[in-house]
Coordinates of C-alpha atoms and ligand atoms in Angstrom, one line a residue:
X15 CA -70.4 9.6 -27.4
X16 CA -73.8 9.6 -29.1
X17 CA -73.0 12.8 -31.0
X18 CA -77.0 13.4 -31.8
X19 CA -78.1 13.8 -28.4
X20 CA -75.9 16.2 -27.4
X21 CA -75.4 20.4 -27.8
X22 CA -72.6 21.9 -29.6
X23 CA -70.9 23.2 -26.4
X24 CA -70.7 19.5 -25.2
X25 CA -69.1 18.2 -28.5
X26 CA -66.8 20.9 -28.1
X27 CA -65.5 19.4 -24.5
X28 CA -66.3 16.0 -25.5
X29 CA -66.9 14.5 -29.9
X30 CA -64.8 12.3 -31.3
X31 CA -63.5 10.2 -28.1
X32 CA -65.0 8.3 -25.8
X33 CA -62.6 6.4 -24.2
X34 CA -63.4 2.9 -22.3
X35 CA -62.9 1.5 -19.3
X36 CA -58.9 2.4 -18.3
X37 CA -58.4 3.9 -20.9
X38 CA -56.9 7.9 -21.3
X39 CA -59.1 10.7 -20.1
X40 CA -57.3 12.8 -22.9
X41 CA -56.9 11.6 -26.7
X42 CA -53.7 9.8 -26.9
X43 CA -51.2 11.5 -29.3
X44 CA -50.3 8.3 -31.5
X45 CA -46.9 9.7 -32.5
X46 CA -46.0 6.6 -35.0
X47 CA -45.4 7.0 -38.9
X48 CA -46.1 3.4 -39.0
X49 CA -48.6 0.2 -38.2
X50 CA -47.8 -3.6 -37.1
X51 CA -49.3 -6.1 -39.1
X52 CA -49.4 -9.9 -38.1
X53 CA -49.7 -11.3 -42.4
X54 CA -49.0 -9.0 -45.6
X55 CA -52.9 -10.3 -46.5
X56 CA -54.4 -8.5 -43.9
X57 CA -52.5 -5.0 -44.7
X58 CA -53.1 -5.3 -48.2
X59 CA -56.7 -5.5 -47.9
X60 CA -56.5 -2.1 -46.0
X61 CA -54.2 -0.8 -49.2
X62 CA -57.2 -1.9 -51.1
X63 CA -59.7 0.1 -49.2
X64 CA -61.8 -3.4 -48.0
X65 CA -60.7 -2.8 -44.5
X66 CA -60.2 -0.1 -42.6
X67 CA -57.5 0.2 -40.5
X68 CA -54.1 2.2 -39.9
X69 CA -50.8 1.9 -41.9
X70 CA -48.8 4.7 -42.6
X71 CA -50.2 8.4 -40.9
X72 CA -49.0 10.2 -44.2
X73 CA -53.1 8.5 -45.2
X74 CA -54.3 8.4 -41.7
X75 CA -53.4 8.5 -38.4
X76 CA -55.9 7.6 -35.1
X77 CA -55.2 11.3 -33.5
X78 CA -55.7 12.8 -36.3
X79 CA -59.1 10.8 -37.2
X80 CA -60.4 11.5 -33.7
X81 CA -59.9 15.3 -33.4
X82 CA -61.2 15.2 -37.7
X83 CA -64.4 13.2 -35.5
X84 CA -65.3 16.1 -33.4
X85 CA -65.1 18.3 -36.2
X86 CA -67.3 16.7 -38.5
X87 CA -69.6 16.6 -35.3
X88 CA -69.2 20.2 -34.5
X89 CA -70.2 21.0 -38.3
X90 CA -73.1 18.1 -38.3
X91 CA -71.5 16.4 -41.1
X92 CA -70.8 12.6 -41.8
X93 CA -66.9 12.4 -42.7
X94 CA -64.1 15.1 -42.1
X95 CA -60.2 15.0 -42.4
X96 CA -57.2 17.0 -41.4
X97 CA -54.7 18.8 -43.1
X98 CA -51.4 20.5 -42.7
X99 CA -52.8 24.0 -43.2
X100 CA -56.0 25.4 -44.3
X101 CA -54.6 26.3 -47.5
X102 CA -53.9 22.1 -48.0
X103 CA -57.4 22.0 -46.9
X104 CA -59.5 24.4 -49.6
X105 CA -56.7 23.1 -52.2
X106 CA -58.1 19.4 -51.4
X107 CA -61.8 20.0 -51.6
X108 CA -61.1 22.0 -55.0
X109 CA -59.1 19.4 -56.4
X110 CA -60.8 16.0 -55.5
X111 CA -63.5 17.3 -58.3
X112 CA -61.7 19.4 -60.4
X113 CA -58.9 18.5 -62.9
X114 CA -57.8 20.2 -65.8
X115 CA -60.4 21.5 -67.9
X116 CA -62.8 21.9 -65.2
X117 CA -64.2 25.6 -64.1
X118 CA -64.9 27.1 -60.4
X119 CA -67.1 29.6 -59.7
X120 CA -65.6 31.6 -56.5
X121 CA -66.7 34.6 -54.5
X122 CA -64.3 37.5 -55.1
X123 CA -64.0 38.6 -51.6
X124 CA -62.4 35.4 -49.7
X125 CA -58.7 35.1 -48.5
X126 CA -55.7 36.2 -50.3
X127 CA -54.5 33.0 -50.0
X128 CA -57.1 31.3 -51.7
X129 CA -57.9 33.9 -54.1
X130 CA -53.8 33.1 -55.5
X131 CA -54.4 29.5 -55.3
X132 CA -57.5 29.5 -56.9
X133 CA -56.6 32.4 -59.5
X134 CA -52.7 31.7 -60.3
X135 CA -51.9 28.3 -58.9
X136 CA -54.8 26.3 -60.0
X137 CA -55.1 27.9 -63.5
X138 CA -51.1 26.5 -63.8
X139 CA -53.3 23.3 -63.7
X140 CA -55.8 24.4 -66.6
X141 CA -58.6 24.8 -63.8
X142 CA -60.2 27.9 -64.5
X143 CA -61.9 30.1 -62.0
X144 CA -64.7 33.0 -62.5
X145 CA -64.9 35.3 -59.8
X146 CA -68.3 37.2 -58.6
X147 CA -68.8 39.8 -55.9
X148 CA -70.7 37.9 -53.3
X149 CA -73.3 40.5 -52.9
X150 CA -74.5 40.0 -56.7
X151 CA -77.9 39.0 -58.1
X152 CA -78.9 35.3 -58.6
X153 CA -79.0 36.5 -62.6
X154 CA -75.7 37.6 -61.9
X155 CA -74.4 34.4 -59.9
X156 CA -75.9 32.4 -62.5
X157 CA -74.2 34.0 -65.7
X158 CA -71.2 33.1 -64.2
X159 CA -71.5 29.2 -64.5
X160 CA -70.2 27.1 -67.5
X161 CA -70.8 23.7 -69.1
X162 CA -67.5 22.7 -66.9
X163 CA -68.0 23.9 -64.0
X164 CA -67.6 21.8 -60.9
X165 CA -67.7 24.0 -57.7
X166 CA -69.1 26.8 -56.2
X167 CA -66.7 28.6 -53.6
X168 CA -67.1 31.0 -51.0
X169 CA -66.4 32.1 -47.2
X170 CA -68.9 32.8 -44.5
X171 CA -67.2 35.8 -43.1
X172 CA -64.7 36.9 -45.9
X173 CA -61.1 37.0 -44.7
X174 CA -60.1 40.4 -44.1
X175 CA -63.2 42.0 -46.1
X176 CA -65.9 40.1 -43.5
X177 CA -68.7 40.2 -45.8
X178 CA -71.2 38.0 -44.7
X179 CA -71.8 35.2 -47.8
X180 CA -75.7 34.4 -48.6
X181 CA -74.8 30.6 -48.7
X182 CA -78.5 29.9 -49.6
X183 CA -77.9 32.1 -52.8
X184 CA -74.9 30.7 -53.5
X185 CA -76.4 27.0 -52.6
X186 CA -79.1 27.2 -55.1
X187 CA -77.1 28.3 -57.6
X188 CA -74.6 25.4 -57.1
X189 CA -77.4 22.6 -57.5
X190 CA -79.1 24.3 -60.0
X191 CA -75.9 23.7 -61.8
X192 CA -75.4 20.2 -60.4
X193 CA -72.2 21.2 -58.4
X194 CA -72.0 21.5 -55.1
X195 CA -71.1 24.3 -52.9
X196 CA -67.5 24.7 -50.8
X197 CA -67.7 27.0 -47.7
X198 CA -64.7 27.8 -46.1
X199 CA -66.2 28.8 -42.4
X200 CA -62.9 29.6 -40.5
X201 CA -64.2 32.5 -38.9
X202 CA -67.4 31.9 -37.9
X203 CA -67.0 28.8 -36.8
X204 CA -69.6 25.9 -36.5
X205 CA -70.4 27.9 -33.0
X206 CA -71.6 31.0 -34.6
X207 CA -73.0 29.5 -38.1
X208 CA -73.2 25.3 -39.5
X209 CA -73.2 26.1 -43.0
X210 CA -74.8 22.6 -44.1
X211 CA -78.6 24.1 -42.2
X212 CA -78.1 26.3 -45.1
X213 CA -77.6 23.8 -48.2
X214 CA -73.8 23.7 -48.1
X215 CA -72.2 20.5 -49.1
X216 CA -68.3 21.0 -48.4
X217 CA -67.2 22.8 -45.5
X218 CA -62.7 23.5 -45.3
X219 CA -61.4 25.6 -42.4
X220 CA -58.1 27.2 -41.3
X221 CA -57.7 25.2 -38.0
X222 CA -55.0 28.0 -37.6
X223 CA -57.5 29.9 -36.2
X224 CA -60.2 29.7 -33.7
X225 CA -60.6 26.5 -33.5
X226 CA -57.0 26.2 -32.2
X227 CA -57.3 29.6 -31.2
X228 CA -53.7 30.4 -29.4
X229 CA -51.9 30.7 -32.0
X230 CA -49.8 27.7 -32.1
X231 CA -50.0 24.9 -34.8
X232 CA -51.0 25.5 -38.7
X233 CA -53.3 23.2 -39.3
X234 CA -56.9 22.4 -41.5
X235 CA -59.7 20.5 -42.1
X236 CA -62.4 19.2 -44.4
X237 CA -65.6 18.3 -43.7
X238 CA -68.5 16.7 -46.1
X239 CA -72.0 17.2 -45.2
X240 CA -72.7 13.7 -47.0
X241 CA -75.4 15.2 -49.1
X242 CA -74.1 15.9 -52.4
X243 CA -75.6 13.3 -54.9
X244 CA -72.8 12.4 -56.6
X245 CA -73.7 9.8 -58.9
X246 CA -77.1 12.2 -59.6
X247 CA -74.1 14.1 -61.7
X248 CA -71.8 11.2 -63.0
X249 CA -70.7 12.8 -65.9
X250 CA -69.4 15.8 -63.9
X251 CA -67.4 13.7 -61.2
X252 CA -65.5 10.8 -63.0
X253 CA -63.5 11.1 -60.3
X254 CA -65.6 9.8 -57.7
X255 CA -68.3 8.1 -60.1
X256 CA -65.9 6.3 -61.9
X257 CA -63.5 3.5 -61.4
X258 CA -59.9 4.3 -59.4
X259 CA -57.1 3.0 -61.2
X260 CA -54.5 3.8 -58.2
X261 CA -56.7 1.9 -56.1
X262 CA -57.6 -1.6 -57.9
X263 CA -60.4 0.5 -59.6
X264 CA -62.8 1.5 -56.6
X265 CA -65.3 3.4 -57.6
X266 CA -65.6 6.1 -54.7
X267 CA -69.5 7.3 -54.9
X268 CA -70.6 3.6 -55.1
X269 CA -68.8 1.7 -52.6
X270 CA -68.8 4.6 -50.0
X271 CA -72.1 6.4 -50.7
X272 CA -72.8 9.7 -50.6
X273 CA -71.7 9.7 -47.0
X274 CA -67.8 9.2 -47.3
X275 CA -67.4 8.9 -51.1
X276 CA -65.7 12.8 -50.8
X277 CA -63.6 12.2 -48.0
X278 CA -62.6 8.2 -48.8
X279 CA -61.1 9.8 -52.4
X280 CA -59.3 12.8 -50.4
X281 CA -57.7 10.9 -47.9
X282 CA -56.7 7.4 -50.2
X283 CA -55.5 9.4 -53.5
X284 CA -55.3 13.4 -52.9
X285 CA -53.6 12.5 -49.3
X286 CA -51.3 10.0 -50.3
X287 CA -50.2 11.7 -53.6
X288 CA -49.5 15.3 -52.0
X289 CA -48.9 14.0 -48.2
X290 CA -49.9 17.5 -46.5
X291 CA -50.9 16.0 -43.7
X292 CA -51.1 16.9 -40.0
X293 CA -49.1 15.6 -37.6
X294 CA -50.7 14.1 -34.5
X295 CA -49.1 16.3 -31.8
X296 CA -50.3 19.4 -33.6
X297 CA -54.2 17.2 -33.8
X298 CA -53.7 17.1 -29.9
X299 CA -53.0 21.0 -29.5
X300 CA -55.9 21.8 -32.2
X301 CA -58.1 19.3 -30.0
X302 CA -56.8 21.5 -26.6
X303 CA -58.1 24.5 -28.6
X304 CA -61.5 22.6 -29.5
X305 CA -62.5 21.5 -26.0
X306 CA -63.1 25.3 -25.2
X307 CA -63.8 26.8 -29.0
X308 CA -67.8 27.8 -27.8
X309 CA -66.2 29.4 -24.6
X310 CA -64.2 31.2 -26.5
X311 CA -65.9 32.3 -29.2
X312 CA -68.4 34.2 -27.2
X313 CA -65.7 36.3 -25.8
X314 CA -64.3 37.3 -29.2
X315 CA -67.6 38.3 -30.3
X316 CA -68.4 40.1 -26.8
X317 CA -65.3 42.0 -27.6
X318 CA -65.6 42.3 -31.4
X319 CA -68.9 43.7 -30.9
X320 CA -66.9 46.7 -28.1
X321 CA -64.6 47.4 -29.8
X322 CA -67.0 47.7 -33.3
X323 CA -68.5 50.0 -31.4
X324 CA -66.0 52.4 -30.0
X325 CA -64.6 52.5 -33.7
X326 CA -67.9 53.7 -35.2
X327 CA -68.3 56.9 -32.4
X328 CA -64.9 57.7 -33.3
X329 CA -63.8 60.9 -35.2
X330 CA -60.7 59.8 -36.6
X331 CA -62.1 56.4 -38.0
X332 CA -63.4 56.7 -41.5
X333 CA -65.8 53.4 -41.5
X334 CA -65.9 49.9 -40.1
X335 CA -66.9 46.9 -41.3
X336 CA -68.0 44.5 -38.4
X337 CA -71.5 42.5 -39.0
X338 CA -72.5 42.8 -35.8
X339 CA -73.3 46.9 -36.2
X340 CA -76.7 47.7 -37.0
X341 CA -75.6 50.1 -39.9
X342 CA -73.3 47.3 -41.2
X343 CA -73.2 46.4 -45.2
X344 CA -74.1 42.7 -43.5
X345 CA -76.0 43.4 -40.7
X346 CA -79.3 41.6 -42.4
X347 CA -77.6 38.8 -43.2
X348 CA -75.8 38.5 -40.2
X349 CA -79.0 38.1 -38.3
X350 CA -80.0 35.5 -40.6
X351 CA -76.8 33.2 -40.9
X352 CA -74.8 34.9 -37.3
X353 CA -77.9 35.5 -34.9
X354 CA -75.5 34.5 -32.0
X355 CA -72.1 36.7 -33.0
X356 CA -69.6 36.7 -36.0
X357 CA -66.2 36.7 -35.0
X358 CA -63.8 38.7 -33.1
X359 CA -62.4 40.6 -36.5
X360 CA -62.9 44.2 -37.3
X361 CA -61.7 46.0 -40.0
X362 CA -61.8 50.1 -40.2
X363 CA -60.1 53.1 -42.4
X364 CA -58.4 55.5 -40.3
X365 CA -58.5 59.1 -41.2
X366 CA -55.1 60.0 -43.5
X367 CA -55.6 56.9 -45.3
X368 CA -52.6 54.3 -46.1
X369 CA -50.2 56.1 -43.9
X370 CA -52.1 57.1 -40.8
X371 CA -53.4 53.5 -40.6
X372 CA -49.5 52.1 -40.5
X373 CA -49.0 55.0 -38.2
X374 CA -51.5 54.2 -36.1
X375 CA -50.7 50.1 -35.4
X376 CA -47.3 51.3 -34.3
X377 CA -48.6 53.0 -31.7
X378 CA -50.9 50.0 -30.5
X379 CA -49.5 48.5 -26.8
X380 CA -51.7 45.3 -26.3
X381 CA -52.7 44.5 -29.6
X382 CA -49.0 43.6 -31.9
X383 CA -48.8 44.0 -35.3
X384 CA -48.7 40.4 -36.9
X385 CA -50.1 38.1 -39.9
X386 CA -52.5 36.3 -38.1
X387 CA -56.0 36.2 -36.3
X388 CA -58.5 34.3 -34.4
X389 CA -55.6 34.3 -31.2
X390 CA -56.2 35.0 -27.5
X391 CA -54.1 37.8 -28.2
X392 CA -55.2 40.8 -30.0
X393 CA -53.0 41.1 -33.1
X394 CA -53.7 43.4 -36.2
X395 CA -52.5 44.0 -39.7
X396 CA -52.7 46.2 -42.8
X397 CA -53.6 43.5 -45.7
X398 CA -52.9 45.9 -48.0
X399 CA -48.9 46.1 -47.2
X400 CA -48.6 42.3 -46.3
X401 CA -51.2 39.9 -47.0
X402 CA -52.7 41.2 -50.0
X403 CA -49.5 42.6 -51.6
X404 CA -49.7 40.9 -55.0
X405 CA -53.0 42.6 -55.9
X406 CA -53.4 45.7 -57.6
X407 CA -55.8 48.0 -56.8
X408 CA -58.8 46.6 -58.6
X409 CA -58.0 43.2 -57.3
X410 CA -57.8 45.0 -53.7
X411 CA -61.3 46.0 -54.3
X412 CA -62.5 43.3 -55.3
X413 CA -61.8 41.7 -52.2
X414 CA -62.9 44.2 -50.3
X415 CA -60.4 45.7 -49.0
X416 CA -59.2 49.3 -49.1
X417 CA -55.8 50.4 -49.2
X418 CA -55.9 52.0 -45.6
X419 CA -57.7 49.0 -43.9
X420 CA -56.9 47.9 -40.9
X421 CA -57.9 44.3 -40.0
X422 CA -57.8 43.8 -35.8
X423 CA -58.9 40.5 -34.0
X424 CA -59.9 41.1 -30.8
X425 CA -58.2 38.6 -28.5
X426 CA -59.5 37.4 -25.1
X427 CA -57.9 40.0 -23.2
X428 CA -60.6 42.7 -21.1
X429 CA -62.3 44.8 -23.2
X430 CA -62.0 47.8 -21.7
X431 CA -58.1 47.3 -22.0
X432 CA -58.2 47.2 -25.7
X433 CA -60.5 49.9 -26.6
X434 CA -58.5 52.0 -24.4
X435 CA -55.4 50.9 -26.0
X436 CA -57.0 52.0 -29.9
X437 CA -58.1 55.1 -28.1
X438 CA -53.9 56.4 -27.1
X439 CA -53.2 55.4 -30.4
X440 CA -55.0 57.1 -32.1
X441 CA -54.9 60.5 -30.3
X442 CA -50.8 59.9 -31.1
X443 CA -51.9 60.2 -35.0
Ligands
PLP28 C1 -55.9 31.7 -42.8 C2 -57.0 31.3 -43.7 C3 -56.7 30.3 -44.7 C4 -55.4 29.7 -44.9 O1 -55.2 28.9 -43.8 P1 -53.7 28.5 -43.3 O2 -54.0 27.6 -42.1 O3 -52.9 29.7 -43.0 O4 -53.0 27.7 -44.4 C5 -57.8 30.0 -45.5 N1 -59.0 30.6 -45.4 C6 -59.3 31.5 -44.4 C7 -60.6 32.2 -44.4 C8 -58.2 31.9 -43.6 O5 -58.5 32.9 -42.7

């Protein structure tokens, strides 16, 4: 479909596939590790990048390119690509510009996950990392960039802290250092917040969540807005400005343009050397979870926003951190970035601290205790005992989260059913 001309809510049902005259009404699940060939001339000019075309689906696979499609649609960019997890995903866009000896500037407060990779696993690669609160000053933002640094990272909605990222701050900041800036938007979504309106180049998500949104495959993705100006910064991306050995020495930002350079380089060296791809049955299911993510997302928020609420009039809760409360830490920017909703997440304290907030989640009937979010079901967790383990307690602050936090994702269930399932619990404390 002509993806300009239509709303975001239609992409959802419909981007990426438009299928002709007999063909499926659903995307077909091309479930083949391999492609025919009718000469060896013709598949190796696809090995040399000259044409494009299928071969082997640990590079690409036509499910996989079609649900990737809708995505880059959803998030009005010009190339995206799948990945096994979202972890694969933010570990991509990181390393398709930075080697060893490079530097990335990252928000503190993002997901454990990536805060490890970025802070452990990536230094093992001599790629070092400097870490700022997201709410500091541009002087601050900007004292934290070196002569080698080659990405700004942050999250829209911080996984579990939910602080609400000022991507233009952090935009400027990148391009005034000639890097670009790496979103990770998994829970807001393209439906609540497109960070490339707001000077964002990369965008990575955990498909894990709402965007599959029952809880079923692991999967990510990465988008490229298709405005970074890489050969404006050669010198900075030899990677992408610079002959490819591996590949009969393409140079990635010239023959592709600013439009697929990022993605091309991904998909024919990072994809093929590390192979964490998705699998095209699990691109189906995420696609499944797609065609009703703005649906969806409304409800979540509807019952974020509840269940926020009852929290914050309740005695025994100590705070809550949910953008969409007037008194919130983010409130401001949440009307700037988030006018229609955040997400369904809420974190809170409850009173008694650490032990009282464990107490408490065993008590919950509809919403389970379990290491995940964004599902129909309401599931919770205390980061501080499972997720977020490995950090001590400055790290813990860091990221936002206090020792007794409780991180709860509103499902799709009613919400009258939930709050009054948080309410018995908590009079059993
Ligand atoms: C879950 C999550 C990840 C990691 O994604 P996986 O699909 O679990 O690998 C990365 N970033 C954010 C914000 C997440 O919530």
């Amino acid at each position: 479909m002509d993806e300009q001309n239509f709303s975001i809510n239609t992409l959802c049902v419909q981007g990426g596939y438009t299928p002709g005259n007999g063909e499926p009404r659903q995307i077909p699940i091309v479930q083949s590790t391999t492609f025919k060939y009718d000469t060896s001339d013709e598949m190796g000019k696809l090995f040399d990048l000259e044409a494009s075309g299928y071969f082997y689906s640990r590079l690409q696979n036509p499910t996989c390119d079609t649900v990737a499609a809708k995505i880059a649609a959803l998030e009005g960019g010009s190339a995206a690509m799948l990945t096994g997890s979202g972890q694969a995903a933010n570990f991509l866009a990181l390393f398709n510009i930075c080697s060893a000896g490079d530097h990335i500037v990252a928000s503190s407060s993002i997901y454990g996950g990536t805060f490890n990779l970025i802070s452990v696993t990536m230094a093992k690669m001599g790629i070092t990392a400097t870490f700022v609160s997201p709410d500091c000053t541009e002087e601050e933002l900007n004292a934290a960039f070196q002569d080698n640094t080659r990405a700004v990272f942050g999250e829209t909605i911080a996984n579990p802290a939910l602080t609400v990222l000022d991507i233009e701050k952090f935009a400027n900041a990148a391009h005034a250092h000639g890097v670009p800036l790496i979103v990770d938007n998994t829970f807001a979504t393209p439906i609540n917040c497109r960070p490339f309106e707001w000077g964002a180049d990369i965008v990575t998500h955990s498909t894990t969540k709402y965007m599959d949104g029952h809880g079923a495959c692991v999967g990510g993705a990465i988008v490229d807005s298709g405005h970074f100006d890489w050969m404006a910064h050669a010198d900075k991306f030899p990677g992408l400005c610079t002959p490819d050995e591996s590949y009969h020495g393409v140079t990635y930002a010239e023959r592709f343009g600013k439009e697929g350079a990022f993605i091309t380089k991904a998909t024919a060296q990072l994809m093929r050397d590390f192979g964490c791809v998705q699998s095209p049955i699990n691109a189906y299911m995420l696609n499944l979870g797609l065609e009703s993510l703005h649906v969806r997302m409304a409800r979540h928020c509807e019952n974020g926003q509840a269940v926020a609420e009852f929290l914050a009039a309740h005695p025994n809760i100590t705070y809550v951190n949910y953008c969409g409360l007037p008194g919130d830490k983010y409130h401001a920017l949440a009307e700037k970035y988030l006018p229609n909703g955040s997400c369904g997440v809420v974190s809170f304290g409850v009173k008694g601290g650490r032990e009282a907030a464990k107490a408490f989640m065993g008590h919950l009937k509809v919403a389970a205790i379990e290491t995940h979010v964004a599902d129909a079901r309401t599931c919770c967790l205390h980061p501080a005992s499972t997720t977020h383990r490995q950090m001590n307690d400055e790290q813990l602050l860091a990221a936002g989260v206090q020792p007794d936090l409780v991180r709860m994702s509103c499902g799709l269930e009613d919400k009258n059913d939930l709050i009054r399932d948080i309410a018995q619990a908590l009079d059993q404390i």
